[in-house]
Short mmCIF file of C-alpha atoms and ligand atoms in Angstrom, two decimals:
data_model
loop_
_atom_site.label_atom_id
_atom_site.label_comp_id
_atom_site.label_asym_id
_atom_site.label_seq_id
_atom_site.Cartn_x
_atom_site.Cartn_y
_atom_site.Cartn_z
CA GLY A 1 49.10 -1.50 15.86
CA PRO A 2 49.92 -5.26 15.09
CA ALA A 3 51.99 -7.21 17.80
CA LEU A 4 55.47 -8.72 16.55
CA LEU A 5 55.86 -12.48 16.65
CA PHE A 6 58.81 -13.29 18.55
CA VAL A 7 60.66 -16.77 19.36
CA LYS A 8 63.11 -17.43 22.18
CA THR A 9 66.56 -18.32 20.79
CA SER A 10 69.41 -19.90 22.66
CA GLN A 11 72.80 -20.68 21.03
CA GLY A 12 71.02 -19.81 17.85
CA ARG A 13 68.63 -22.47 18.05
CA GLU A 14 64.79 -21.66 18.24
CA GLU A 15 63.73 -22.66 21.63
CA GLY A 16 60.07 -23.17 22.74
CA ARG A 17 56.66 -21.63 21.73
CA ARG A 18 56.53 -18.41 19.72
CA PHE A 19 54.69 -15.81 21.25
CA TYR A 20 53.04 -11.97 20.31
CA ALA A 21 54.20 -9.07 22.19
CA CYS A 22 54.24 -5.34 21.64
CA SER A 23 56.32 -4.16 18.92
CA ALA A 24 56.92 -0.80 20.49
CA CYS A 25 57.40 -1.32 24.11
CA ARG A 26 60.31 -3.82 24.92
CA ASP A 27 59.58 -3.62 28.45
CA ARG A 28 56.71 -5.81 29.57
CA LYS A 29 56.15 -2.84 32.37
CA ASP A 30 54.94 -0.49 29.68
CA CYS A 31 52.91 -2.72 27.75
CA ASN A 32 51.85 -6.06 29.05
CA PHE A 33 50.23 -7.63 25.94
CA PHE A 34 51.40 -11.11 25.70
CA GLN A 35 49.70 -14.03 23.46
CA TRP A 36 51.04 -17.51 22.56
CA GLU A 37 51.01 -17.93 18.87
CA ASP A 38 48.89 -21.17 18.96
CA GLU A 39 46.62 -19.68 21.75
CA LYS A 40 42.90 -19.49 21.20
CA VAL A 41 41.69 -16.19 22.45
CA SER A 42 38.39 -16.30 24.14
CA GLU A 43 35.53 -13.73 23.14
CA ALA A 44 35.68 -12.26 26.68
CA ARG A 45 39.34 -11.56 26.53
CA LEU A 46 39.31 -10.05 23.06
CA ALA A 47 36.49 -7.63 24.39
CA ALA A 48 38.69 -7.03 27.55
CA ARG A 49 41.59 -6.03 25.29
CA GLU A 50 39.57 -3.86 23.26
CA GLU A 51 38.02 -2.11 26.11
CA TYR A 52 41.44 -1.58 27.58
CA ASN A 53 42.69 -0.02 24.29
CA ARG A 54 39.67 2.21 24.12
CA ASN A 55 40.48 3.44 27.60
CA HIS A 56 44.11 3.88 26.85
CA GLN A 57 43.46 6.44 23.66
CA PRO A 58 44.93 10.05 23.85
CA SER A 59 42.38 12.51 25.39
CA PHE A 60 42.54 14.39 22.02
CA THR A 61 42.39 13.31 18.57
CA HIS A 62 45.20 14.99 16.21
CA ARG A 63 42.30 16.99 14.50
CA GLN A 64 41.16 18.34 17.71
CA ASN A 65 44.78 19.14 18.69
CA VAL A 66 45.21 21.06 15.66
CA ASP A 67 41.93 23.09 16.25
CA ARG A 68 43.22 23.72 19.67
CA TYR A 69 46.41 25.16 18.39
CA LYS A 70 44.73 27.49 16.00
CA ASN A 71 42.77 28.79 19.23
CA PHE A 72 45.76 28.79 21.58
CA VAL A 73 47.72 31.10 18.99
CA LEU A 74 44.91 33.64 18.97
CA LEU A 75 45.47 34.20 22.84
CA PRO A 76 47.52 36.82 24.23
CA LEU A 77 51.06 35.73 25.55
CA SER A 78 49.43 36.21 29.04
CA LYS A 79 46.99 33.45 28.57
CA ARG A 80 49.16 31.15 26.93
CA ARG A 81 49.73 28.07 29.42
CA PHE A 82 51.56 24.82 29.04
CA CYS A 83 50.67 21.95 31.63
CA GLN A 84 54.27 20.34 32.34
CA GLU A 85 52.67 17.44 34.10
CA CYS A 86 50.01 16.68 31.16
CA GLN A 87 52.50 17.78 28.45
CA GLN A 88 49.63 19.69 27.09
CA LEU A 89 48.76 23.26 25.74
CA LEU A 90 45.95 24.64 27.76
CA LEU A 91 42.84 26.65 26.77
CA PRO A 92 41.56 29.21 29.59
CA ALA A 93 38.63 27.28 30.27
CA GLU A 94 40.72 24.08 31.06
CA TRP A 95 42.92 25.98 33.89
CA GLU A 96 40.65 24.77 36.33
CA LYS A 97 41.29 21.16 35.88
CA HIS A 98 45.11 21.47 35.92
CA SER A 99 45.11 23.85 38.75
CA ASP A 100 47.40 21.98 41.28
CA HIS A 101 49.73 21.11 38.07
CA GLN A 102 53.01 22.70 37.34
CA PHE A 103 52.56 24.94 34.08
CA LEU A 104 54.73 27.23 32.00
CA CYS A 105 53.27 30.68 31.52
CA ASN A 106 53.71 33.28 28.48
CA ILE A 107 54.34 30.70 25.98
CA THR A 108 55.90 32.45 23.08
CA THR A 109 55.82 31.76 19.12
CA THR A 110 59.20 30.72 19.25
CA GLN A 111 58.61 28.20 22.02
CA LEU A 112 55.58 26.88 20.00
CA LYS A 113 58.09 26.45 17.10
CA SER A 114 60.53 24.21 18.95
CA PRO A 115 58.22 21.66 20.76
CA SER A 116 61.52 19.44 21.51
CA GLN A 117 62.51 22.06 23.62
CA LEU A 118 59.07 22.45 25.38
CA LEU A 119 58.18 18.71 25.89
CA TYR A 120 60.37 16.78 28.13
CA PRO A 121 62.39 14.04 26.53
CA LEU A 122 61.01 10.74 26.99
CA GLU A 123 64.05 9.01 28.50
CA ASN A 124 62.45 5.60 29.28
CA LYS A 125 65.42 3.46 27.82
CA LYS A 126 63.31 0.88 26.61
CA THR A 127 60.27 2.34 24.75
CA ASN A 128 60.88 6.00 23.81
CA ALA A 129 64.72 6.56 24.27
CA GLN A 130 64.33 10.28 22.99
CA TYR A 131 67.57 11.44 22.49
CA LEU A 132 67.78 14.86 20.97
CA PHE A 133 70.47 15.99 18.34
CA ALA A 134 72.91 18.59 19.64
CA ASP A 135 72.41 21.78 17.79
CA ARG A 136 75.66 21.34 15.78
CA SER A 137 74.89 17.69 14.73
CA CYS A 138 71.29 18.93 13.78
CA LYS A 139 72.66 21.89 11.76
CA PHE A 140 75.32 19.51 10.03
CA LEU A 141 72.63 17.13 8.86
CA LEU A 142 70.34 19.94 7.57
CA ASN A 143 73.10 21.67 5.72
CA LEU A 144 74.21 18.42 4.28
CA LEU A 145 70.83 17.84 3.05
CA ILE A 146 70.48 21.20 1.44
CA ASP A 147 73.94 20.68 -0.26
CA LEU A 148 72.73 17.46 -1.64
CA GLY A 149 69.80 19.24 -3.11
CA PHE A 150 66.95 17.48 -1.09
CA ARG A 151 63.78 19.57 -1.07
CA ARG A 152 61.60 17.21 1.27
CA VAL A 153 62.60 15.16 4.08
CA LEU A 154 61.01 12.33 5.55
CA SER A 155 61.57 12.69 9.53
CA VAL A 156 61.12 9.33 10.90
CA GLY A 157 61.79 9.68 14.76
CA THR A 158 63.75 12.78 14.24
CA PRO A 159 61.39 15.49 15.62
CA ARG A 160 64.26 18.06 16.17
CA LEU A 161 65.23 17.74 12.75
CA HIS A 162 61.87 18.30 11.56
CA GLU A 163 61.39 21.43 13.78
CA MET A 164 64.60 22.73 12.59
CA ILE A 165 63.21 22.53 9.01
CA GLN A 166 59.88 23.88 9.96
CA SER A 167 60.95 26.74 11.69
CA LYS A 168 63.46 27.64 8.98
CA ALA A 169 60.74 27.38 6.26
CA SER A 170 58.61 29.83 8.19
CA GLN A 171 61.12 32.65 8.50
CA GLU A 172 62.91 32.93 5.47
CA GLU A 173 62.97 32.01 1.78
CA PHE A 174 63.69 28.20 2.45
CA ASN A 175 62.40 25.60 0.13
CA VAL A 176 62.68 22.38 2.17
CA ARG A 177 59.84 20.88 3.66
CA SER A 178 59.57 18.08 6.23
CA LEU A 179 56.94 15.25 7.42
CA LEU A 180 57.59 13.91 10.90
CA LEU A 181 56.85 10.38 11.43
CA ASP A 182 56.77 9.70 15.24
CA ILE A 183 55.25 7.33 17.87
CA ASP A 184 55.40 10.36 20.33
CA PHE A 185 51.76 11.77 20.15
CA ARG A 186 52.36 14.92 22.10
CA TYR A 187 53.74 16.37 18.86
CA SER A 188 50.14 16.33 17.50
CA GLN A 189 49.55 19.48 19.49
CA PHE A 190 52.06 21.41 17.28
CA TYR A 191 51.75 19.95 13.81
CA THR A 192 48.88 19.79 11.24
CA GLU A 193 48.05 16.21 9.53
CA ASP A 194 50.27 17.44 6.55
CA GLU A 195 53.12 17.61 9.03
CA PHE A 196 52.96 15.03 11.46
CA CYS A 197 51.89 11.29 11.29
CA HIS A 198 51.47 9.35 14.36
CA TYR A 199 53.50 6.27 13.28
CA ASN A 200 54.88 3.11 14.72
CA MET A 201 58.38 2.32 12.96
CA PHE A 202 58.74 -1.16 14.29
CA ASN A 203 55.50 -2.34 12.76
CA HIS A 204 54.95 0.25 9.85
CA HIS A 205 51.90 1.35 11.55
CA PHE A 206 49.96 4.65 10.82
CA PHE A 207 47.64 5.36 13.80
CA GLY A 208 45.66 7.80 11.43
CA GLY A 209 44.72 5.24 9.20
CA GLU A 210 44.42 5.33 5.23
CA ALA A 211 44.32 9.16 5.49
CA ALA A 212 47.78 9.37 7.31
CA LEU A 213 49.31 6.55 4.99
CA GLU A 214 48.03 8.66 1.94
CA THR A 215 49.56 11.86 3.25
CA CYS A 216 52.94 10.18 3.48
CA ARG A 217 52.56 8.67 0.06
CA LYS A 218 51.63 11.97 -1.37
CA PHE A 219 54.68 13.60 0.21
CA LEU A 220 57.29 10.84 -1.14
CA ASN A 221 55.96 11.16 -4.57
CA GLU A 222 55.81 14.88 -5.03
CA GLU A 223 57.81 16.21 -8.11
CA ASN A 224 57.77 12.49 -9.30
CA GLY A 225 59.38 11.33 -6.31
CA GLU A 226 62.61 13.59 -7.07
CA GLY A 227 64.49 15.55 -4.14
CA VAL A 228 63.01 13.28 -1.10
CA ILE A 229 65.26 11.61 1.42
CA MET A 230 64.21 9.58 4.50
CA VAL A 231 66.13 10.43 7.68
CA THR A 232 65.66 8.36 10.92
CA ASP A 233 67.08 7.86 14.40
CA PRO A 234 65.24 5.10 15.94
CA PRO A 235 65.66 3.98 19.60
CA PHE A 236 68.93 2.02 19.89
CA GLY A 237 67.36 -0.89 21.60
CA GLY A 238 65.09 -1.54 18.84
CA LEU A 239 65.15 -4.82 16.70
CA VAL A 240 66.95 -4.19 13.58
CA GLU A 241 64.97 -6.61 11.57
CA ALA A 242 61.51 -4.91 12.59
CA LEU A 243 63.11 -1.37 11.62
CA ALA A 244 64.50 -2.80 8.32
CA SER A 245 61.10 -4.24 7.18
CA SER A 246 59.27 -0.81 7.90
CA PHE A 247 61.76 1.16 6.42
CA LYS A 248 61.54 -1.14 3.21
CA LYS A 249 58.28 -0.44 3.28
CA LEU A 250 58.22 3.34 3.38
CA MET A 251 60.78 2.66 0.42
CA ALA A 252 58.43 0.80 -1.51
CA MET A 253 55.99 3.65 -1.10
CA TRP A 254 58.00 5.92 -2.79
CA ARG A 255 58.36 3.56 -5.79
CA GLU A 256 54.90 2.54 -6.01
CA THR A 257 53.75 5.29 -8.49
CA GLU A 258 57.08 5.92 -10.30
CA LYS A 259 58.14 2.32 -11.06
CA GLU A 260 59.71 2.96 -14.41
CA ARG A 261 61.23 6.36 -13.92
CA HIS A 262 63.30 5.41 -11.05
CA ASP A 263 64.88 2.53 -13.01
CA ASN A 264 65.60 0.42 -9.81
CA LYS A 265 67.07 3.40 -7.77
CA GLU A 266 66.42 3.22 -4.13
CA MET A 267 64.90 6.11 -2.07
CA PRO A 268 67.71 8.04 -0.53
CA VAL A 269 67.90 7.12 3.38
CA PHE A 270 70.05 8.19 6.34
CA TRP A 271 69.83 5.82 9.00
CA ILE A 272 71.60 7.10 12.25
CA PHE A 273 72.58 4.33 14.57
CA PRO A 274 75.47 3.03 16.41
CA TYR A 275 78.38 1.70 14.58
CA PHE A 276 78.40 -1.76 16.21
CA PHE A 277 75.05 -2.44 14.32
CA GLU A 278 76.72 -1.97 11.11
CA SER A 279 76.84 -5.75 10.08
CA ARG A 280 72.96 -6.09 11.09
CA ILE A 281 72.12 -2.96 9.04
CA LEU A 282 74.12 -4.26 5.92
CA ASP A 283 72.65 -7.63 6.16
CA PHE A 284 69.47 -5.97 5.66
CA PHE A 285 70.33 -3.17 3.32
CA PRO A 286 73.51 -4.30 1.21
CA SER A 287 73.61 -0.96 -0.65
CA PHE A 288 74.14 1.12 2.47
CA SER A 289 77.59 1.98 3.98
CA MET A 290 78.51 3.64 7.21
CA MET A 291 80.02 7.05 7.42
CA ASP A 292 82.58 8.15 9.82
CA TYR A 293 80.75 11.36 11.39
CA GLN A 294 79.89 11.16 15.10
CA VAL A 295 76.49 12.26 15.85
CA ASP A 296 76.15 13.98 19.00
CA TYR A 297 73.34 14.57 21.50
CA ASP A 298 71.88 17.06 23.99
CA ASN A 299 70.57 15.08 26.65
CA HIS A 300 73.15 11.94 26.40
CA ALA A 301 76.07 12.52 28.59
CA LEU A 302 78.16 9.93 26.98
CA TYR A 303 77.30 10.84 23.47
CA LYS A 304 78.81 14.03 23.09
CA HIS A 305 81.69 15.07 20.86
CA GLY A 306 85.05 13.95 21.74
CA LYS A 307 86.52 17.20 22.58
CA THR A 308 84.07 18.49 25.27
CA GLY A 309 82.05 15.36 26.28
CA ARG A 310 83.70 12.47 28.23
CA ARG A 311 83.53 9.90 25.39
CA GLN A 312 83.21 9.87 21.54
CA SER A 313 79.55 9.23 20.26
CA PRO A 314 79.34 5.66 18.66
CA VAL A 315 76.25 7.04 16.66
CA ARG A 316 77.00 7.00 12.68
CA ILE A 317 75.23 7.68 9.42
CA PHE A 318 74.21 4.70 7.33
CA THR A 319 73.53 5.89 3.95
CA ASN A 320 72.78 4.15 0.30
CA LEU A 321 74.09 7.49 -1.21
CA THR A 322 77.41 7.54 -2.89
CA PRO A 323 79.85 7.85 0.14
CA SER A 324 82.19 10.57 -1.72
CA MET A 325 79.07 12.83 -1.74
CA ILE A 326 78.84 13.05 2.27
CA VAL A 327 81.30 16.01 2.75
CA LEU A 328 82.25 15.94 6.55
CA PRO A 329 83.63 19.01 8.26
CA GLU A 330 87.27 19.31 8.24
CA GLU A 331 87.29 21.88 11.21
CA GLU A 332 85.84 19.15 13.13
CA GLY A 333 88.70 16.55 12.29
CA TYR A 334 87.55 14.58 9.28
CA ARG A 335 89.58 14.06 6.03
CA PHE A 336 89.12 13.12 2.61
CA CYS A 337 90.64 9.40 1.95
CA THR A 338 91.22 9.41 -2.00
CA VAL A 339 91.68 5.66 -2.01
CA CYS A 340 88.30 5.10 -0.07
CA GLN A 341 86.80 7.83 -1.92
CA ARG A 342 85.05 8.82 1.50
CA TYR A 343 85.51 11.28 4.52
CA VAL A 344 87.16 9.64 7.50
CA SER A 345 87.63 10.38 11.22
CA SER A 346 91.33 11.99 11.29
CA GLY A 347 92.42 9.21 13.56
CA ASN A 348 91.31 6.59 10.81
CA GLN A 349 94.34 5.43 9.35
CA HIS A 350 94.15 3.98 5.60
CA CYS A 351 95.35 0.31 6.02
CA GLU A 352 97.49 -0.69 2.86
CA ILE A 353 96.66 -4.39 3.66
CA CYS A 354 93.12 -4.02 3.94
CA ASN A 355 93.21 -1.27 1.22
CA SER A 356 90.55 0.76 3.48
CA CYS A 357 90.28 2.89 6.23
CA THR A 358 89.28 0.30 8.74
CA SER A 359 88.51 2.11 12.17
CA LYS A 360 84.86 2.25 13.39
CA ASP A 361 85.13 4.11 16.46
CA GLY A 362 87.70 7.12 15.14
CA ARG A 363 90.83 5.47 16.73
CA ARG A 364 93.57 4.24 14.93
CA TRP A 365 93.01 0.38 14.56
CA LYS A 366 95.93 -2.12 13.81
CA HIS A 367 96.33 -4.69 11.42
CA CYS A 368 96.69 -8.30 12.51
CA ILE A 369 98.35 -10.59 9.86
CA LEU A 370 96.81 -13.68 11.47
CA CYS A 371 93.42 -12.44 11.59
CA LYS A 372 93.96 -10.75 8.09
CA LYS A 373 91.94 -7.82 9.25
CA CYS A 374 92.33 -4.43 11.40
CA VAL A 375 91.35 -4.69 14.91
CA LYS A 376 90.68 -2.21 17.95
CA PRO A 377 94.03 -0.96 19.36
CA SER A 378 93.19 -2.66 22.64
CA TRP A 379 93.26 -6.22 21.20
CA PHE A 380 96.06 -8.80 20.96
CA HIS A 381 96.14 -11.87 18.96
CA CYS A 382 95.31 -14.87 21.12
CA SER A 383 97.07 -17.98 19.70
CA ASN A 384 94.62 -20.32 22.02
CA CYS A 385 91.44 -18.60 20.66
CA ASN A 386 93.05 -18.28 17.16
CA CYS A 387 91.69 -14.52 16.78
CA CYS A 388 92.07 -11.29 18.27
CA THR A 389 90.21 -10.15 21.30
CA LEU A 390 90.66 -8.36 24.61
CA GLN A 391 93.58 -9.17 26.87
CA LYS A 392 91.21 -10.23 29.61
CA HIS A 393 89.12 -13.00 28.35
CA SER A 394 88.73 -16.70 29.14
CA CYS A 395 90.23 -18.76 26.41
CA GLY A 396 88.16 -21.28 24.35
CA LYS A 397 84.81 -19.89 25.83
CA SER A 398 82.89 -19.75 22.33
CA ASP A 399 80.16 -17.66 23.57
CA LEU A 400 77.81 -16.40 20.80
CA GLY A 401 78.08 -12.96 22.50
CA CYS A 402 75.61 -9.82 22.81
CA PHE A 403 73.43 -9.39 19.57
CA VAL A 404 74.38 -5.70 20.00
CA CYS A 405 77.91 -5.41 20.31
CA GLY A 406 78.94 -8.91 19.74
CA LYS A 407 81.09 -9.09 23.02
CA ALA A 408 80.47 -12.32 25.19
CA GLY A 409 79.20 -12.50 28.85
CA HIS A 410 75.90 -10.34 28.55
CA LYS A 411 72.52 -10.36 26.34
CA ARG A 412 71.42 -7.45 24.42
CA SER A 413 69.05 -6.35 27.23
CA ALA A 414 71.97 -5.88 29.47
CA CYS A 415 74.34 -4.30 26.89
CA PRO A 416 76.58 -1.64 28.33
CA SER A 417 76.67 -0.03 24.97
CA LEU A 418 72.96 0.91 25.08
CA SER A 419 72.86 2.21 28.40
N1 SAH B 1 68.04 12.53 17.59
C1 SAH B 1 66.52 12.56 17.18
C2 SAH B 1 65.54 11.85 18.01
C3 SAH B 1 65.81 10.52 18.29
S1 SAH B 1 65.28 9.72 19.50
C4 SAH B 1 66.19 14.11 17.25
O1 SAH B 1 66.73 14.72 17.81
O2 SAH B 1 65.40 14.40 16.47
C5 SAH B 1 64.00 8.40 19.07
C6 SAH B 1 62.82 9.07 18.37
O3 SAH B 1 62.18 8.03 17.87
C7 SAH B 1 61.95 9.76 19.45
O4 SAH B 1 61.33 10.99 18.85
C8 SAH B 1 60.99 8.89 19.67
O5 SAH B 1 59.74 9.54 20.27
C9 SAH B 1 60.72 8.17 18.56
N2 SAH B 1 60.15 6.82 18.55
C10 SAH B 1 60.50 5.94 19.61
N3 SAH B 1 59.95 4.68 19.51
C11 SAH B 1 59.17 4.84 18.27
C12 SAH B 1 58.43 4.02 17.39
N4 SAH B 1 58.27 2.76 17.89
N5 SAH B 1 57.76 4.40 16.08
C13 SAH B 1 58.12 5.56 15.92
N6 SAH B 1 59.09 6.44 16.60
C14 SAH B 1 59.64 6.17 17.97
ZN1 ZN B 2 47.78 19.19 33.84
ZN1 ZN B 3 90.98 4.92 3.19
ZN1 ZN B 4 94.12 -3.94 7.97
ZN1 ZN B 5 94.34 -11.48 15.33
#
């Protein structure tokens, strides 16, 4: 899909020429597309790029994959193979071609219903950063959605939530449905065009064109748009402004047909993202607030639950729903603050001066009279800098700091919070 227009900045000032680069790959190694904004592109280069794009299409279309799946499930267990190297379900006629590849045999219906377990997570930090929900967090999210009365979930970059909904719906009396939007095309092998759209959330591009867009629009506006929520868990290295712009477009699709009826209501959203992005997200979505719930991941050693993992997860839920409606589990250490009218971490003390539960990371924060706000327990007030900061810092250095965590000394690309 369309590239994004970038500009280099230094100390907040724009510097140099603007250029276009790939929206999805933040590493030039993954996609080398680069073009100056004011550059004239020759016919030859255009043709070469089109040729390159044609040669880099997936080997099957979504439609073909849906047909292949239908044939695959008709096969006896002994003939159901999955090539681990190509990440592809194989039909018997194709075995030959993959004979020197590693493959799995006897693929069961259960395995087909949990593709996120079958496919390996794409951990490439800068592009896919596929971090899958731990079972407990995924169940928590789903139960929360059900308790809130939602019947349709637009799963944007949340394949595991999607798959939990899909497999429940096929097993029992369960009236929640999900549509997955994700850039990971491997999922097209397991879901129909009504269940999965190949989508880029950094530029709001539907690879399936108008038909896919229409699928999404219809899904959002069923039952007059009632009962739908969008849940998204983007890669954390992603540009917040690009994501916000896409999410606004998805939210606008919901309102398109039902302008009068919703009287300016927003489509409900859960945006799952690290807490240190709070101010960035609120810049774009002032109606959102951050919940204290710590979202845990399976394949991320650092982001596991405090009691069992090494460190507490920094990942939170941002939502435009009324905070008091988001009930957090008491057995996991959350409690309700009657003043703030929301559930908070047990360590999050209500500050009488700020009149709010101010901790962002679950630890007890302390109030600084001079800064007039609560700060991290490890900070102290430096009278030189006239603000609270780490004990170890070089005074007077007014570095603008990292875009991600706000700390000085490194840029967003090297932010330790992201690695
Ligand atoms: N916790 C989620 C997965 C989040 S990982 C779960 O368990 O369901 C981030 C997801 O976003 C991955 O599924 C990845 O494929 C997807 N993704 C990454 N870049 C994307 C892009 N540009 N557009 C759409 N989806 C993207
Ligand atoms: Zn293969
Ligand atoms: Zn409080
Ligand atoms: Zn305070
Ligand atoms: Zn202070």
